[in-house]
PDB file of C-alpha atoms and ligand atoms in Angstrom:
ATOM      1  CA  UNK A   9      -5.545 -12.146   5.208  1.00 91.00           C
ATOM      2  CA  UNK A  10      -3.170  -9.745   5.727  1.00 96.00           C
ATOM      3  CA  UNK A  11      -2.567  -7.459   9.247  1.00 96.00           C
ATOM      4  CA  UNK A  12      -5.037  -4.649   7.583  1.00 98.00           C
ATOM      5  CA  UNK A  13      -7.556  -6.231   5.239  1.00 98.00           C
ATOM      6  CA  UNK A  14     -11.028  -4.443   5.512  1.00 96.00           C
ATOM      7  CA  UNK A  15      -9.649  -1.787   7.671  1.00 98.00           C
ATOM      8  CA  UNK A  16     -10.483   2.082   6.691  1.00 98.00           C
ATOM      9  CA  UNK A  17      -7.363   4.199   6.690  1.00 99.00           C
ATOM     10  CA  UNK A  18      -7.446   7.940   6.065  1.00 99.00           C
ATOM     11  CA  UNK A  19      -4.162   9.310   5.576  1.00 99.00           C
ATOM     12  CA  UNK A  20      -3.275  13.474   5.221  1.00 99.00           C
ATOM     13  CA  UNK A  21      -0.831  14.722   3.318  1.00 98.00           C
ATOM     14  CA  UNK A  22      -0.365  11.541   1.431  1.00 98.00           C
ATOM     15  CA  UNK A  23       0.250  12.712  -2.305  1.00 98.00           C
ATOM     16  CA  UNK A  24       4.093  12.710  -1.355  1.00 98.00           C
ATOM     17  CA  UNK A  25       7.010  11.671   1.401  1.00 98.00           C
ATOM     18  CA  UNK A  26       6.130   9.910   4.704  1.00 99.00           C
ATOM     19  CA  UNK A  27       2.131  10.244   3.786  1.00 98.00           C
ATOM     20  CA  UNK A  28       3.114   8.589  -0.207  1.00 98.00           C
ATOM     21  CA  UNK A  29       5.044   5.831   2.129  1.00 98.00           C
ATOM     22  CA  UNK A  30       2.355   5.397   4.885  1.00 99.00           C
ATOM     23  CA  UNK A  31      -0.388   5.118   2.683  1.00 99.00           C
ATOM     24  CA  UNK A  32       1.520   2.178   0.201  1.00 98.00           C
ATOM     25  CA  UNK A  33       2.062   0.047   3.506  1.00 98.00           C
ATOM     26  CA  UNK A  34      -1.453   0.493   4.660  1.00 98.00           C
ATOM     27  CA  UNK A  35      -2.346  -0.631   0.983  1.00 98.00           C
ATOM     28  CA  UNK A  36       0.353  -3.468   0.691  1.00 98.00           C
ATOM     29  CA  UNK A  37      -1.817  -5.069   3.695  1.00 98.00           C
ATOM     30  CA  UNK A  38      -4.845  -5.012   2.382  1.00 98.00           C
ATOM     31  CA  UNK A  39      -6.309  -1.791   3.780  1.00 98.00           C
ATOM     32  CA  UNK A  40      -8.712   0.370   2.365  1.00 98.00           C
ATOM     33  CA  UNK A  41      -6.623   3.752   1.889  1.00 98.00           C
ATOM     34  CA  UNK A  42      -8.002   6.929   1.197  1.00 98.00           C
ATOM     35  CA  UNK A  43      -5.224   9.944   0.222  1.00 98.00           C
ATOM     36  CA  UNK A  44      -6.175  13.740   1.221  1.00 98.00           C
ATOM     37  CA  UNK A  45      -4.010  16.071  -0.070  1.00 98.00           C
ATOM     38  CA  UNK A  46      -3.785  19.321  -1.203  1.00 98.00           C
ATOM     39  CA  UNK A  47      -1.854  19.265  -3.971  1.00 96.00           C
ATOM     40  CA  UNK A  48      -3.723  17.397  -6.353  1.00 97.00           C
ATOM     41  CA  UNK A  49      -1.074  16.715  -9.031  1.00 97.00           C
ATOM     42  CA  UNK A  50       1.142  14.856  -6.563  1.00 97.00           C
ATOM     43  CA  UNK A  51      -2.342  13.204  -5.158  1.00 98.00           C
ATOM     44  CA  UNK A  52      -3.414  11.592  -8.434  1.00 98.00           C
ATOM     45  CA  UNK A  53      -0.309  10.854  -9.150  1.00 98.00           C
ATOM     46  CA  UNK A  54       0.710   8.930  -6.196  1.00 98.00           C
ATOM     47  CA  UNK A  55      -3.237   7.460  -6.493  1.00 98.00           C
ATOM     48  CA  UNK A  56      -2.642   6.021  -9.739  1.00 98.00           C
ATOM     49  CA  UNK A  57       0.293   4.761  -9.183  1.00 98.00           C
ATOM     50  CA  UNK A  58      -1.397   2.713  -6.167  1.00 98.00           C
ATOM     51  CA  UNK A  59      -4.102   1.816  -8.047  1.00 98.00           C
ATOM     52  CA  UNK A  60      -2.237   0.483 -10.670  1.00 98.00           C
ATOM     53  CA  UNK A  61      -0.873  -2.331  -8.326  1.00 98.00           C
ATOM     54  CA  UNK A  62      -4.014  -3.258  -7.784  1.00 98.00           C
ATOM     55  CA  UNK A  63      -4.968  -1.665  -4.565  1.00 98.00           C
ATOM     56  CA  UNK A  64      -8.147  -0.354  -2.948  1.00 98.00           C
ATOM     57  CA  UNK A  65      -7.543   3.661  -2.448  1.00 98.00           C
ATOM     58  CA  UNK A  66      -9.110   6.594  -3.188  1.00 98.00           C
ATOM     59  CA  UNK A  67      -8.063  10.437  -3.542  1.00 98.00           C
ATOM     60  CA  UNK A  68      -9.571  13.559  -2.219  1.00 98.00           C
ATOM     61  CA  UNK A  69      -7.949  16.966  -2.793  1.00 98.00           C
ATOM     62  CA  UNK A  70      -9.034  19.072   0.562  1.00 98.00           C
ATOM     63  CA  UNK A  71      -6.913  21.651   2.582  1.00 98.00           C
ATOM     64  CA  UNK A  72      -7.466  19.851   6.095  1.00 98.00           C
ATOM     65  CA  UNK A  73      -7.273  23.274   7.454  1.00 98.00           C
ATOM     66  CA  UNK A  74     -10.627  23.958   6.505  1.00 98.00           C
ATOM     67  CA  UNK A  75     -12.918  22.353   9.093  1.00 98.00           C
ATOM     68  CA  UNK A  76     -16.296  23.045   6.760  1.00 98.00           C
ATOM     69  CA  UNK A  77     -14.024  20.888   3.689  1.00 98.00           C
ATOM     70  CA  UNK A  78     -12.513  18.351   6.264  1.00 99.00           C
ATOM     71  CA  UNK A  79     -16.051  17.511   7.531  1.00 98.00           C
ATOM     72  CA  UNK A  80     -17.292  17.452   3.893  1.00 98.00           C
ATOM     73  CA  UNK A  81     -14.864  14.201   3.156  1.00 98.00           C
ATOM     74  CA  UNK A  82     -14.942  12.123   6.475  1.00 98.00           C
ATOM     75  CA  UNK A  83     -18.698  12.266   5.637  1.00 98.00           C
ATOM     76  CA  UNK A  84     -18.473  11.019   2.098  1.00 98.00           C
ATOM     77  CA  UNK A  85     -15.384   8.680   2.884  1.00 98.00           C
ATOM     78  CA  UNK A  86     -18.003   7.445   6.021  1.00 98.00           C
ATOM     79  CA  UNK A  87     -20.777   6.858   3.185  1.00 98.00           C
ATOM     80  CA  UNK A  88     -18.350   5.039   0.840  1.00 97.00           C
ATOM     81  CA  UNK A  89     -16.815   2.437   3.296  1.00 97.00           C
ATOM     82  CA  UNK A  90     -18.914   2.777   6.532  1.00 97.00           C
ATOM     83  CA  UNK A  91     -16.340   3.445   8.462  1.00 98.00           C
ATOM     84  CA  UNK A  92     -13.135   4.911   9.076  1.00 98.00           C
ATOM     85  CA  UNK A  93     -10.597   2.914  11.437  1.00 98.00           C
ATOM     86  CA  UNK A  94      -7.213   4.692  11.353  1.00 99.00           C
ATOM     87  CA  UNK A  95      -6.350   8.262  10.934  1.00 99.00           C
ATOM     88  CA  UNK A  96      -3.024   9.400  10.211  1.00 99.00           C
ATOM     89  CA  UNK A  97      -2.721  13.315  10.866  1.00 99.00           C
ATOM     90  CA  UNK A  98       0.405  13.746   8.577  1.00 99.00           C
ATOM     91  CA  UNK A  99       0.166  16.916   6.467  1.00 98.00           C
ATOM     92  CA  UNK A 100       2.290  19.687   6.894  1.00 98.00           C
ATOM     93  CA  UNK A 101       3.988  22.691   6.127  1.00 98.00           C
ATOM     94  CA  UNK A 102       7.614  24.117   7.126  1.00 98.00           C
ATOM     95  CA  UNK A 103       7.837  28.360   7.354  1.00 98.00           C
ATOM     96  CA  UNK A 104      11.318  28.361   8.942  1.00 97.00           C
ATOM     97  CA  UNK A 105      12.363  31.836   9.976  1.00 96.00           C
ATOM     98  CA  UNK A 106      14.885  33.088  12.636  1.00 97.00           C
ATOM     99  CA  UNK A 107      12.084  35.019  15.265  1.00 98.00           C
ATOM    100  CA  UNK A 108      12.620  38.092  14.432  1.00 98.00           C
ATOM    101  CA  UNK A 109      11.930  37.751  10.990  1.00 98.00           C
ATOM    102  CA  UNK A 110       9.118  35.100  11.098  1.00 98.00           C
ATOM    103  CA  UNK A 111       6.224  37.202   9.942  1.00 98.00           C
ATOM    104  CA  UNK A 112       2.570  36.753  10.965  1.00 98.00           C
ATOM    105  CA  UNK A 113       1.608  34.891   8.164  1.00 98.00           C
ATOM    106  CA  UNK A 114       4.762  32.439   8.740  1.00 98.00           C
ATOM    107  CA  UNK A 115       3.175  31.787  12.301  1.00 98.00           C
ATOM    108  CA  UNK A 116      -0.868  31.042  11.366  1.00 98.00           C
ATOM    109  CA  UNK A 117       0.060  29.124   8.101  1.00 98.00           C
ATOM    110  CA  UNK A 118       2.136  26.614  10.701  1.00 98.00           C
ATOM    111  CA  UNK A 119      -0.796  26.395  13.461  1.00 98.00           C
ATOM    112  CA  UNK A 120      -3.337  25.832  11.023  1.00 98.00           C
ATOM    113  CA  UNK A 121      -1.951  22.963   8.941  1.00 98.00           C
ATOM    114  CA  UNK A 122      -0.190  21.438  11.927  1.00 98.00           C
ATOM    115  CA  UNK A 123      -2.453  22.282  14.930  1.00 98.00           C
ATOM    116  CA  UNK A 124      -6.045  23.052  13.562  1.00 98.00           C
ATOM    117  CA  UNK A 125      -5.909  20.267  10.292  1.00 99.00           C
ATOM    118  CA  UNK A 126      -4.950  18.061  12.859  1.00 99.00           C
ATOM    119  CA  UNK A 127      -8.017  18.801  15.163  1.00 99.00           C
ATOM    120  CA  UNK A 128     -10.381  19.182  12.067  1.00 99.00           C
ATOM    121  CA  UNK A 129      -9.526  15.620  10.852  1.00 99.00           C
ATOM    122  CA  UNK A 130      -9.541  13.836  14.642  1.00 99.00           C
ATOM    123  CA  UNK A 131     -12.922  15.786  15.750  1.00 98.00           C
ATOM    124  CA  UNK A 132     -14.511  14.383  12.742  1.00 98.00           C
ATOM    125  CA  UNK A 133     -13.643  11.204  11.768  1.00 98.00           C
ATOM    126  CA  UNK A 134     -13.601  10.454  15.814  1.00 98.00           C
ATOM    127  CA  UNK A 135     -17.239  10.124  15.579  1.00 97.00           C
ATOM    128  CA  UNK A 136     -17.402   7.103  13.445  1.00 98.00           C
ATOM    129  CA  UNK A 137     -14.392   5.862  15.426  1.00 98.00           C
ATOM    130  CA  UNK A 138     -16.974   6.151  18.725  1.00 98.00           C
ATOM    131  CA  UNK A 139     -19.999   4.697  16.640  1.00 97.00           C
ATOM    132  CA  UNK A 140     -17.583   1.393  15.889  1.00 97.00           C
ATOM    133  CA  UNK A 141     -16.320   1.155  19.155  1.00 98.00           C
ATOM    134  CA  UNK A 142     -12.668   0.983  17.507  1.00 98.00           C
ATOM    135  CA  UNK A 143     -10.175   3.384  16.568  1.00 98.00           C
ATOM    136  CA  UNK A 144      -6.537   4.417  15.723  1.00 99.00           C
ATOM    137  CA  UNK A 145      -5.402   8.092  15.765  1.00 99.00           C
ATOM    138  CA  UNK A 146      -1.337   8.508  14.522  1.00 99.00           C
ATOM    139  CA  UNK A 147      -0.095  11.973  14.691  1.00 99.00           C
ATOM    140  CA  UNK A 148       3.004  13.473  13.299  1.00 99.00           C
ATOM    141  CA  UNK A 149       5.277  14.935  15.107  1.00 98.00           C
ATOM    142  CA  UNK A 150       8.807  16.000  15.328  1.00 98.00           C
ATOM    143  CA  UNK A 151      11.938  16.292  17.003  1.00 98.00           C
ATOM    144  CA  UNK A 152      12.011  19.474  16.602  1.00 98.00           C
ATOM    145  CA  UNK A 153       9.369  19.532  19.133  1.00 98.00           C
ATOM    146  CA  UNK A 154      12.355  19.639  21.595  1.00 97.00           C
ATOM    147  CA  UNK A 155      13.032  22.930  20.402  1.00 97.00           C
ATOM    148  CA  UNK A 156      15.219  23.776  16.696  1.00 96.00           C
ATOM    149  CA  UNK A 157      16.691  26.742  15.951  1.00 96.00           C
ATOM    150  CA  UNK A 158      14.281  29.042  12.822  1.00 96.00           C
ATOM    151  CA  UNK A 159      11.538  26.929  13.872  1.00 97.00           C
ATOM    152  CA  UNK A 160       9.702  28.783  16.580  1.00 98.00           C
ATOM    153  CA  UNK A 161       6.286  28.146  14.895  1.00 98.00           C
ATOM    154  CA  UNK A 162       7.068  24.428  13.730  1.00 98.00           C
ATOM    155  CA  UNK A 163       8.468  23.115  17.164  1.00 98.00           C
ATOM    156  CA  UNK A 164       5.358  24.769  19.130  1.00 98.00           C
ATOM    157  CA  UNK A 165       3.022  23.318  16.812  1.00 99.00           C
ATOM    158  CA  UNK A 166       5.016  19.879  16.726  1.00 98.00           C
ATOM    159  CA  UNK A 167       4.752  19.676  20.886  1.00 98.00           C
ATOM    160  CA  UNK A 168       1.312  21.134  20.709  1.00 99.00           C
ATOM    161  CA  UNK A 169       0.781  18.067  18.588  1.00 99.00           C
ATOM    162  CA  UNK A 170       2.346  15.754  22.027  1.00 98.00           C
ATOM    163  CA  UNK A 171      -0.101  17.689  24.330  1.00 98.00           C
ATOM    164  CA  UNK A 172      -3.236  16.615  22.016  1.00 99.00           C
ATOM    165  CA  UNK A 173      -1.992  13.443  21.917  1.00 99.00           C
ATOM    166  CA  UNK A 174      -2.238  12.926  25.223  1.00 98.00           C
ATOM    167  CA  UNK A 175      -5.088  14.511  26.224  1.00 99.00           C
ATOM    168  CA  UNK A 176      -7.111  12.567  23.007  1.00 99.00           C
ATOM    169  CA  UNK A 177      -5.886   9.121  24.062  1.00 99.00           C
ATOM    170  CA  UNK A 178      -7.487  10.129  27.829  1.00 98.00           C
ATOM    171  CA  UNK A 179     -10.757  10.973  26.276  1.00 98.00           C
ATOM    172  CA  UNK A 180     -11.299   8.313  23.486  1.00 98.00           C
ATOM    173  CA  UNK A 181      -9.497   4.943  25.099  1.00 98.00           C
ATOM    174  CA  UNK A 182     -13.020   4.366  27.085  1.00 98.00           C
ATOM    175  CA  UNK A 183     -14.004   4.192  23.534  1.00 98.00           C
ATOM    176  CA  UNK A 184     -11.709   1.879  21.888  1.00 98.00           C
ATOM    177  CA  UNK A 185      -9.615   4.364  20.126  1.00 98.00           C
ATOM    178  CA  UNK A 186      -5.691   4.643  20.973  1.00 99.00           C
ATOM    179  CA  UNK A 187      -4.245   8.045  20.302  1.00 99.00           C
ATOM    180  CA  UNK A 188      -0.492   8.429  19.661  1.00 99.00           C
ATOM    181  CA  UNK A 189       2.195  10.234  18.174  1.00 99.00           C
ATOM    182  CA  UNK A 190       5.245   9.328  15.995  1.00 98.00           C
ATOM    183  CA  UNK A 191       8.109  12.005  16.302  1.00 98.00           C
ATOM    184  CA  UNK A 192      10.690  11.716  13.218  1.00 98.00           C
ATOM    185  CA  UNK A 193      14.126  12.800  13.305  1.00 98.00           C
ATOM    186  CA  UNK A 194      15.846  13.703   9.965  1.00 97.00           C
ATOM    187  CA  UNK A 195      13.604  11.824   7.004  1.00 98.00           C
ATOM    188  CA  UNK A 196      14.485  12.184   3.247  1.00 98.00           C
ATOM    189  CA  UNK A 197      11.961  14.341   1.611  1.00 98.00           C
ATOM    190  CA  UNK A 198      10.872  16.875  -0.510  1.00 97.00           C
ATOM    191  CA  UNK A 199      10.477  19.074   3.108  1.00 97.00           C
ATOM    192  CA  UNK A 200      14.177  18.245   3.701  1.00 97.00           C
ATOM    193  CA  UNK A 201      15.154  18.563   0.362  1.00 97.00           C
ATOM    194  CA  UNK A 202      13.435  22.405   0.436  1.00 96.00           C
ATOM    195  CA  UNK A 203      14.945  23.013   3.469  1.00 95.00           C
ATOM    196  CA  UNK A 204      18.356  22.174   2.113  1.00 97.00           C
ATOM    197  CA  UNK A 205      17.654  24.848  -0.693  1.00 96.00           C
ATOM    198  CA  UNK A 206      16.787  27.375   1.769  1.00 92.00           C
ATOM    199  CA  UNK A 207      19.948  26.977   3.798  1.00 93.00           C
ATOM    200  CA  UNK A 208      21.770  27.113   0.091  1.00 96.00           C
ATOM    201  CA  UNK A 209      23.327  23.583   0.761  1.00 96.00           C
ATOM    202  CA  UNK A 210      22.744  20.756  -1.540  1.00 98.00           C
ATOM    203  CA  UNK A 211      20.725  17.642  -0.125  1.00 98.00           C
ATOM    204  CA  UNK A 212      23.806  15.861  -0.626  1.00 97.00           C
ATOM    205  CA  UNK A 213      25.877  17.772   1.824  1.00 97.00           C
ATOM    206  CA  UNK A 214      22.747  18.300   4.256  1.00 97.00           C
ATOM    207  CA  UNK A 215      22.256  14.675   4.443  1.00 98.00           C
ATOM    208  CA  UNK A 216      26.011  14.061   4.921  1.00 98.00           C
ATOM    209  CA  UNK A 217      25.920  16.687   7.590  1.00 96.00           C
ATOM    210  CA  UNK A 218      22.783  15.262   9.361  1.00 96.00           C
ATOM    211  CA  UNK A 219      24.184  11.726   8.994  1.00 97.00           C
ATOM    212  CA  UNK A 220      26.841  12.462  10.939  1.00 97.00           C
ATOM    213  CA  UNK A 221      24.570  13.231  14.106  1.00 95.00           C
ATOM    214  CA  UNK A 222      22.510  10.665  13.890  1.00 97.00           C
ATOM    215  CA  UNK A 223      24.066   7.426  16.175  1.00 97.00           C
ATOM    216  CA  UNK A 224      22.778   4.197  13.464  1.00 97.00           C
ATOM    217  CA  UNK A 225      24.627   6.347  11.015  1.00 97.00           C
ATOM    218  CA  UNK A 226      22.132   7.028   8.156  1.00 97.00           C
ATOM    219  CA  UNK A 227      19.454   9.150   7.592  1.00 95.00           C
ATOM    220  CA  UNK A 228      16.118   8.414   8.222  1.00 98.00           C
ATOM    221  CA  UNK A 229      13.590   7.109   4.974  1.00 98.00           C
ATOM    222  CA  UNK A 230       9.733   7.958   4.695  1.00 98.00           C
ATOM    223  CA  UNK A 231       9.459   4.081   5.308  1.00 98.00           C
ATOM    224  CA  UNK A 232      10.744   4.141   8.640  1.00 98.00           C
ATOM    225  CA  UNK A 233       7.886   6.717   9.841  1.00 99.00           C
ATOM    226  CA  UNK A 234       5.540   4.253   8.008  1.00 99.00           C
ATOM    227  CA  UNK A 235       6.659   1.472  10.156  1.00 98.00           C
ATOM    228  CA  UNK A 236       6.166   3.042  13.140  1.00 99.00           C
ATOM    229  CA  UNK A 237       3.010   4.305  12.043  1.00 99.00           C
ATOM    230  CA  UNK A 238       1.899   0.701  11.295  1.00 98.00           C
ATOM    231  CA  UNK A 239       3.043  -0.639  14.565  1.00 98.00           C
ATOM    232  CA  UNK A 240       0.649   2.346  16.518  1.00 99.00           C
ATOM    233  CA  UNK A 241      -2.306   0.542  13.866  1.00 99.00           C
ATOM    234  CA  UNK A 242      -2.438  -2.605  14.848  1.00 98.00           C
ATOM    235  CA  UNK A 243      -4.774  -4.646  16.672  1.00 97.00           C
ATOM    236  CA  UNK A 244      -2.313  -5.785  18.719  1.00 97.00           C
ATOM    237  CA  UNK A 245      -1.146  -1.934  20.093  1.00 98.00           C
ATOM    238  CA  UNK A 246      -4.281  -1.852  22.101  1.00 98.00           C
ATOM    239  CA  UNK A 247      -2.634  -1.139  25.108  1.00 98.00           C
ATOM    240  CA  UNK A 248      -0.567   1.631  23.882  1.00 99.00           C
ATOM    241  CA  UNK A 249      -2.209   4.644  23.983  1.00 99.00           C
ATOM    242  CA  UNK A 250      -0.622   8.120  24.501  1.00 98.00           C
ATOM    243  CA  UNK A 251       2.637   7.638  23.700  1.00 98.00           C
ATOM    244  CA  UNK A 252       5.224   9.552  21.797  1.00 98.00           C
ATOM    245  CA  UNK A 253       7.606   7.247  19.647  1.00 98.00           C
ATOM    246  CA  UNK A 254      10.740   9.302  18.530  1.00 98.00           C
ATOM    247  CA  UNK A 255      12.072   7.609  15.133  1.00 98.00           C
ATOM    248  CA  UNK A 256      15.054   9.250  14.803  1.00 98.00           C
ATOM    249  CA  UNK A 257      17.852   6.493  14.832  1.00 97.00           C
ATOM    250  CA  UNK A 258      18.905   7.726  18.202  1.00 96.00           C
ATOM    251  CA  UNK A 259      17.149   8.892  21.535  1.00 92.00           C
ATOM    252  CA  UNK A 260      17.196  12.436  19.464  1.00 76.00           C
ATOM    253  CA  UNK A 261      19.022  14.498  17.145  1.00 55.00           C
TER     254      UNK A 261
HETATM  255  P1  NAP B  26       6.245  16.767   2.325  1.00 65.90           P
HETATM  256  O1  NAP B  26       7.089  15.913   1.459  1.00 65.90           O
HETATM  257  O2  NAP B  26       6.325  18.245   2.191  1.00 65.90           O
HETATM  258  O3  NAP B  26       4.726  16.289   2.194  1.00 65.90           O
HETATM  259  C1  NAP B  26       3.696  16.917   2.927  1.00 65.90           C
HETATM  260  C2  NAP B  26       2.415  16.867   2.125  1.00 65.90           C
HETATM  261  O4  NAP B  26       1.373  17.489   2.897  1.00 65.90           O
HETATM  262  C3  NAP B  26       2.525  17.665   0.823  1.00 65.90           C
HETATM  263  O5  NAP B  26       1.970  16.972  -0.253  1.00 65.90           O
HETATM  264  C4  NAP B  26       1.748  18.924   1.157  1.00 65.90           C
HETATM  265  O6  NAP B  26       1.232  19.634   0.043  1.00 65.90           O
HETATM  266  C5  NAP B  26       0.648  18.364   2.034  1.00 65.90           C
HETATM  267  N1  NAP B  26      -0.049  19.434   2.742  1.00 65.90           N
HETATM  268  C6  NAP B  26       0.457  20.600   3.203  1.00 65.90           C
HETATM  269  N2  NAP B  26      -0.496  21.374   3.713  1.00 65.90           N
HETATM  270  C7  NAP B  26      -1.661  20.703   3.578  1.00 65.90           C
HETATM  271  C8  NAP B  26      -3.000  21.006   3.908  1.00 65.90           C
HETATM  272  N3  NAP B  26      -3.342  22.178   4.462  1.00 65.90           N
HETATM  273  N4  NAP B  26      -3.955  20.090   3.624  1.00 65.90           N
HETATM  274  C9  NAP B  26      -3.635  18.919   3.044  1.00 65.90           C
HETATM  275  N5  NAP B  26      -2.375  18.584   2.690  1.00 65.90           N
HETATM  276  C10 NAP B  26      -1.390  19.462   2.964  1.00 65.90           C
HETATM  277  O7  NAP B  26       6.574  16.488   3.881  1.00 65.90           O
HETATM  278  P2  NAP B  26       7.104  15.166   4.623  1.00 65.90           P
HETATM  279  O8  NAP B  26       8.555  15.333   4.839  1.00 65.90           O
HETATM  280  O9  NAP B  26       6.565  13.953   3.988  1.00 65.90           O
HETATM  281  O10 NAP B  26       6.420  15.401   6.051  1.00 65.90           O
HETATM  282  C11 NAP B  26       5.231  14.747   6.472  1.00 65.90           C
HETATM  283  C12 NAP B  26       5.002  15.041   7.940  1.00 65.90           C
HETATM  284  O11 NAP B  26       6.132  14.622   8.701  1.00 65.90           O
HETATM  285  C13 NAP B  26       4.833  16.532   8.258  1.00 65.90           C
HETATM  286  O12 NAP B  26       3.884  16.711   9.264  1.00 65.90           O
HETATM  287  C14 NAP B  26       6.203  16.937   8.734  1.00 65.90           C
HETATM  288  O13 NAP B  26       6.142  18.078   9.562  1.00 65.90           O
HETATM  289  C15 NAP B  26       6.616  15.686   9.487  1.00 65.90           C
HETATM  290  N6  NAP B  26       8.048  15.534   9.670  1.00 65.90           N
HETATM  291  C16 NAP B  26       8.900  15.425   8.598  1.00 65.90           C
HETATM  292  C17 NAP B  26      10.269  15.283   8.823  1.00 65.90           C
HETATM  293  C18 NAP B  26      11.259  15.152   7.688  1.00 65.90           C
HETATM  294  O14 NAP B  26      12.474  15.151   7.976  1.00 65.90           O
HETATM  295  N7  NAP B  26      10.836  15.059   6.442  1.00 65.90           N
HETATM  296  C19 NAP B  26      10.757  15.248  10.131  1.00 65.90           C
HETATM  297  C20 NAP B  26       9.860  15.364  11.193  1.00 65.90           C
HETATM  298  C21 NAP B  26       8.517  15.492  10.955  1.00 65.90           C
HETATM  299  P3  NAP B  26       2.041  20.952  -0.448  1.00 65.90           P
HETATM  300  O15 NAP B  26       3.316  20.484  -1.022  1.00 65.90           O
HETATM  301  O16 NAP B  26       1.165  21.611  -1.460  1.00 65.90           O
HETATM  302  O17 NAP B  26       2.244  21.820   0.764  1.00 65.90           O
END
């Protein structure tokens, strides 16, 4: 038996990065994984590739921004396994702009990934959560909650994340569900890898540069946010509920 066999895990944003990294660990102990992405290529891919080692997951290609489609898969991921245990809110989206130039679009595209997928997925699958009397919510957040500079609509949406968080874990601990929120600092990724290109650096010299802010001296890996994650999943967390973990090899950065 390993920490996870027989639970449910439903992971966002999993085709790639930290939601690729969470979903392998929840797999590697014996969970039940199921990978909701919207990019399907990288989803099949990264489903295969799991599969192949022999582990129990499945894939479902849905824009979590879309409550009607969100509701659509909790229900037939609740029919397949009869029950969902963890959730990992992961997916997301960067539209980095400078205020005055961050268009409308820029803005809602942010909020409804980060903020609204988030409360699609948790006010669905929290149901089956209730009906089990167990539950673990994980949302991802950011340090660039604490404010970043070209990320007006990321950092809001990354804090709103904290403030659902906490208001979650008040409403659903009576239930057996712990709500909480992992906050990473710089991860290597295809976001930070984009992000690079948009700031016409190469990831080499972005990581060098973020490196040397960051007090244990390396950047961070998707496997460190998986970690975390895992530790917020246990059994054992029961008592943790609310709380915002910043993984960022320092207090922040
Ligand atoms: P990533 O490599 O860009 O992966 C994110 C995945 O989410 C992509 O496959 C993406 O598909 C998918 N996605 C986007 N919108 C979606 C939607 N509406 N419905 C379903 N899936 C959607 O990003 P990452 O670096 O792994 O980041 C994962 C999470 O960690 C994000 O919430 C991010 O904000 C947070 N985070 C990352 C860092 C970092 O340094 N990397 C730091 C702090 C927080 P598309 O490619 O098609 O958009």
């Amino acid at each position: 038996m390993k920490r996870f066999s027989g639970k449910v895990v439903f992971v966002t944003g999993a085709g790639r990065g930290i939601g690729k990294s969470v979903s392998t660990a929840f797999a590697e102990e014996e969970a039940r994984v199921c990978l909701v992405d919207i990019e399907e290529e990288s989803l099949s891919i990264t489903v295969n590739e799991l599969k192949e080692k022999g582990h129990e997951v499945r894939g479902f290609a849905a824009d979590i921004s879309n409550p009607e489609k969100v509701n659509e898969v909790v229900d037939q991921v609740a029919e397949l396994f009869g029950k969902i245990d963890i959730l990992v809110n992961n997916a997301g989206v960067l539209r980095d702009n400078i205020l005055f130039k961050m268009s409308d679009s820029d803005w809602d595209t942010v909020m409804n990934v980060h903020l609204k997928g988030t409360f699609n997925c948790s006010r669905a699958i929290q149901k089956y959560m209730v009906k089990h009397h167990f539950g673990r919510i994980i949302n991802i957040s950011s340090t660039s909650a604490l404010g970043n500079r070209g990320q007006a609509n990321y950092s809001t949406a990354k804090a709103g994340l904290q403030g659902f968080t906490k208001t979650l874990a008040i409403e659903l601990g009576a239930f057996g569900i712990t709500v909480n929120a992992v906050a990473p600092g710089f991860i290597e990724t295809d976001m930070t890898k984009a992000t690079a290109e948009r700031m016409g650096l190469s990831f080499g010299d972005l990581v060098k540069y973020s490196v040397s802010q960051i007090p244990v001296g390396r950047s961070g890996q998707p496997e460190d946010i998986a970690n975390a994650v895992l530790f917020f999943a246990m059994d054992e967390s029961s008592f943790v509920n609310g709380q915002v973990l910043y993984v960022a090899g320092g207090p922040k950065n």
